[in-house]
């Protein structure tokens, strides 16, 4: 395994760990309507932020773009400008699904259409 392969392997492992740890957290956010800047919101924001940065550094632009959109939604949630409604949580969960699919096929991830 060369240096690039090791970095990509580490990126895949960390990304999958981040996604696994926050998926249930998104569902819990629906119950925290009165506390938008809770530790839970900060936790999922950090995980998505780290994923976005790592993907960007490694050239996985589409993964980074999806994570960036999710990060924007979480910023609005932290600011109290959005509530953790079912449609918002559904959008965040769809973001996780899209990222998981791209992680499963990194070579095709940058050509993936995620505008839907």
PDB file of C-alpha atoms in Angstrom:
ATOM      1  CA  UNK A   1       0.000   0.000   0.000  1.00  0.00           C
ATOM      2  CA  UNK A   2       1.527   3.324  -1.000  1.00  0.00           C
ATOM      3  CA  UNK A   3       1.104   6.691   0.724  1.00  0.00           C
ATOM      4  CA  UNK A   4      -1.961   7.714  -1.320  1.00  0.00           C
ATOM      5  CA  UNK A   5      -3.685   4.398  -0.750  1.00  0.00           C
ATOM      6  CA  UNK A   6      -3.050   4.677   2.981  1.00  0.00           C
ATOM      7  CA  UNK A   7      -4.564   8.175   3.079  1.00  0.00           C
ATOM      8  CA  UNK A   8      -7.608   7.075   1.128  1.00  0.00           C
ATOM      9  CA  UNK A   9      -8.056   4.021   3.328  1.00  0.00           C
ATOM     10  CA  UNK A  10      -7.868   6.215   6.445  1.00  0.00           C
ATOM     11  CA  UNK A  11     -10.332   8.673   4.882  1.00  0.00           C
ATOM     12  CA  UNK A  12     -12.787   5.861   4.133  1.00  0.00           C
ATOM     13  CA  UNK A  13     -12.533   4.448   7.652  1.00  0.00           C
ATOM     14  CA  UNK A  14     -12.940   7.826   9.347  1.00  0.00           C
ATOM     15  CA  UNK A  15     -15.793   8.873   7.066  1.00  0.00           C
ATOM     16  CA  UNK A  16     -17.726   5.686   7.688  1.00  0.00           C
ATOM     17  CA  UNK A  17     -17.170   6.038  11.445  1.00  0.00           C
ATOM     18  CA  UNK A  18     -18.404   9.648  11.367  1.00  0.00           C
ATOM     19  CA  UNK A  19     -21.502   8.714   9.393  1.00  0.00           C
ATOM     20  CA  UNK A  20     -22.317   5.741  11.610  1.00  0.00           C
ATOM     21  CA  UNK A  21     -21.958   7.816  14.761  1.00  0.00           C
ATOM     22  CA  UNK A  22     -24.209  10.664  13.649  1.00  0.00           C
ATOM     23  CA  UNK A  23     -26.992   8.934  11.748  1.00  0.00           C
ATOM     24  CA  UNK A  24     -28.973   8.191  14.916  1.00  0.00           C
ATOM     25  CA  UNK A  25     -28.047  11.644  16.231  1.00  0.00           C
ATOM     26  CA  UNK A  26     -29.979  13.253  13.387  1.00  0.00           C
ATOM     27  CA  UNK A  27     -33.090  11.395  14.510  1.00  0.00           C
ATOM     28  CA  UNK A  28     -32.549  12.567  18.098  1.00  0.00           C
ATOM     29  CA  UNK A  29     -32.304  16.176  16.900  1.00  0.00           C
ATOM     30  CA  UNK A  30     -35.997  16.166  16.028  1.00  0.00           C
ATOM     31  CA  UNK A  31     -36.672  15.832  19.750  1.00  0.00           C
ATOM     32  CA  UNK A  32     -34.427  18.791  20.706  1.00  0.00           C
ATOM     33  CA  UNK A  33     -36.540  21.549  19.215  1.00  0.00           C
ATOM     34  CA  UNK A  34     -35.865  23.940  22.089  1.00  0.00           C
ATOM     35  CA  UNK A  35     -32.056  23.666  22.087  1.00  0.00           C
ATOM     36  CA  UNK A  36     -30.604  24.300  18.615  1.00  0.00           C
ATOM     37  CA  UNK A  37     -26.991  24.718  19.773  1.00  0.00           C
ATOM     38  CA  UNK A  38     -26.935  21.570  21.860  1.00  0.00           C
ATOM     39  CA  UNK A  39     -23.886  19.335  22.243  1.00  0.00           C
ATOM     40  CA  UNK A  40     -25.590  16.956  19.819  1.00  0.00           C
ATOM     41  CA  UNK A  41     -25.800  19.609  17.095  1.00  0.00           C
ATOM     42  CA  UNK A  42     -22.168  20.551  17.692  1.00  0.00           C
ATOM     43  CA  UNK A  43     -21.145  16.883  17.487  1.00  0.00           C
ATOM     44  CA  UNK A  44     -22.812  16.266  14.128  1.00  0.00           C
ATOM     45  CA  UNK A  45     -21.546  19.606  12.805  1.00  0.00           C
ATOM     46  CA  UNK A  46     -17.928  18.670  13.685  1.00  0.00           C
ATOM     47  CA  UNK A  47     -18.278  15.246  12.070  1.00  0.00           C
ATOM     48  CA  UNK A  48     -19.654  16.697   8.832  1.00  0.00           C
ATOM     49  CA  UNK A  49     -17.091  19.514   8.896  1.00  0.00           C
ATOM     50  CA  UNK A  50     -14.225  17.027   9.242  1.00  0.00           C
ATOM     51  CA  UNK A  51     -15.610  14.841   6.473  1.00  0.00           C
ATOM     52  CA  UNK A  52     -15.959  17.870   4.193  1.00  0.00           C
ATOM     53  CA  UNK A  53     -12.396  18.995   4.783  1.00  0.00           C
ATOM     54  CA  UNK A  54     -10.867  15.558   4.332  1.00  0.00           C
ATOM     55  CA  UNK A  55     -12.816  14.912   1.141  1.00  0.00           C
ATOM     56  CA  UNK A  56     -11.791  18.279  -0.244  1.00  0.00           C
ATOM     57  CA  UNK A  57      -8.112  17.737   0.541  1.00  0.00           C
ATOM     58  CA  UNK A  58      -8.164  14.387  -1.227  1.00  0.00           C
ATOM     59  CA  UNK A  59      -9.950  15.763  -4.298  1.00  0.00           C
ATOM     60  CA  UNK A  60     -13.350  14.183  -3.697  1.00  0.00           C
ATOM     61  CA  UNK A  61     -15.171  17.360  -4.637  1.00  0.00           C
ATOM     62  CA  UNK A  62     -18.692  15.986  -4.834  1.00  0.00           C
ATOM     63  CA  UNK A  63     -18.475  14.383  -1.399  1.00  0.00           C
ATOM     64  CA  UNK A  64     -17.103  17.660  -0.059  1.00  0.00           C
ATOM     65  CA  UNK A  65     -19.920  19.580  -1.754  1.00  0.00           C
ATOM     66  CA  UNK A  66     -22.648  17.418  -0.210  1.00  0.00           C
ATOM     67  CA  UNK A  67     -21.006  17.691   3.205  1.00  0.00           C
ATOM     68  CA  UNK A  68     -20.749  21.460   2.734  1.00  0.00           C
ATOM     69  CA  UNK A  69     -24.493  21.695   2.063  1.00  0.00           C
ATOM     70  CA  UNK A  70     -25.177  19.627   5.148  1.00  0.00           C
ATOM     71  CA  UNK A  71     -22.843  21.847   7.140  1.00  0.00           C
ATOM     72  CA  UNK A  72     -24.767  24.923   5.957  1.00  0.00           C
ATOM     73  CA  UNK A  73     -28.036  23.415   7.175  1.00  0.00           C
ATOM     74  CA  UNK A  74     -26.464  22.557  10.514  1.00  0.00           C
ATOM     75  CA  UNK A  75     -25.131  26.115  10.831  1.00  0.00           C
ATOM     76  CA  UNK A  76     -28.663  27.471  10.349  1.00  0.00           C
ATOM     77  CA  UNK A  77     -29.893  24.972  12.917  1.00  0.00           C
ATOM     78  CA  UNK A  78     -27.213  26.086  15.414  1.00  0.00           C
ATOM     79  CA  UNK A  79     -28.189  29.713  14.853  1.00  0.00           C
ATOM     80  CA  UNK A  80     -31.837  28.925  15.555  1.00  0.00           C
ATOM     81  CA  UNK A  81     -32.815  29.938  12.012  1.00  0.00           C
ATOM     82  CA  UNK A  82     -34.030  26.410  11.238  1.00  0.00           C
ATOM     83  CA  UNK A  83     -35.838  23.938  13.419  1.00  0.00           C
ATOM     84  CA  UNK A  84     -35.028  20.215  13.381  1.00  0.00           C
ATOM     85  CA  UNK A  85     -38.227  19.362  11.532  1.00  0.00           C
ATOM     86  CA  UNK A  86     -38.801  16.023   9.804  1.00  0.00           C
ATOM     87  CA  UNK A  87     -38.094  17.537   6.332  1.00  0.00           C
ATOM     88  CA  UNK A  88     -34.753  18.950   7.549  1.00  0.00           C
ATOM     89  CA  UNK A  89     -33.754  15.688   9.190  1.00  0.00           C
ATOM     90  CA  UNK A  90     -34.803  13.792   6.032  1.00  0.00           C
ATOM     91  CA  UNK A  91     -32.567  16.072   3.949  1.00  0.00           C
ATOM     92  CA  UNK A  92     -29.621  15.449   6.283  1.00  0.00           C
ATOM     93  CA  UNK A  93     -30.213  11.691   6.190  1.00  0.00           C
ATOM     94  CA  UNK A  94     -30.358  11.799   2.381  1.00  0.00           C
ATOM     95  CA  UNK A  95     -27.003  13.566   2.501  1.00  0.00           C
ATOM     96  CA  UNK A  96     -25.586  10.701   4.549  1.00  0.00           C
ATOM     97  CA  UNK A  97     -26.987   8.185   2.056  1.00  0.00           C
ATOM     98  CA  UNK A  98     -25.463  10.078  -0.885  1.00  0.00           C
ATOM     99  CA  UNK A  99     -22.072  10.270   0.808  1.00  0.00           C
ATOM    100  CA  UNK A 100     -22.172   6.568   1.673  1.00  0.00           C
ATOM    101  CA  UNK A 101     -22.902   5.700  -1.946  1.00  0.00           C
ATOM    102  CA  UNK A 102     -20.000   7.848  -3.130  1.00  0.00           C
ATOM    103  CA  UNK A 103     -17.667   6.321  -0.541  1.00  0.00           C
ATOM    104  CA  UNK A 104     -18.578   2.903  -1.919  1.00  0.00           C
ATOM    105  CA  UNK A 105     -17.284   3.968  -5.359  1.00  0.00           C
ATOM    106  CA  UNK A 106     -14.735   6.726  -4.871  1.00  0.00           C
ATOM    107  CA  UNK A 107     -13.462   6.566  -8.449  1.00  0.00           C
ATOM    108  CA  UNK A 108     -16.882   7.626  -9.748  1.00  0.00           C
ATOM    109  CA  UNK A 109     -17.766   9.977  -6.884  1.00  0.00           C
ATOM    110  CA  UNK A 110     -16.771  13.219  -8.644  1.00  0.00           C
ATOM    111  CA  UNK A 111     -19.005  12.442 -11.609  1.00  0.00           C
ATOM    112  CA  UNK A 112     -22.042  11.757  -9.445  1.00  0.00           C
ATOM    113  CA  UNK A 113     -25.034  14.047  -9.908  1.00  0.00           C
ATOM    114  CA  UNK A 114     -26.180  15.162  -6.477  1.00  0.00           C
ATOM    115  CA  UNK A 115     -28.331  18.110  -7.511  1.00  0.00           C
ATOM    116  CA  UNK A 116     -31.591  16.285  -6.785  1.00  0.00           C
TER     117      UNK A 116
END
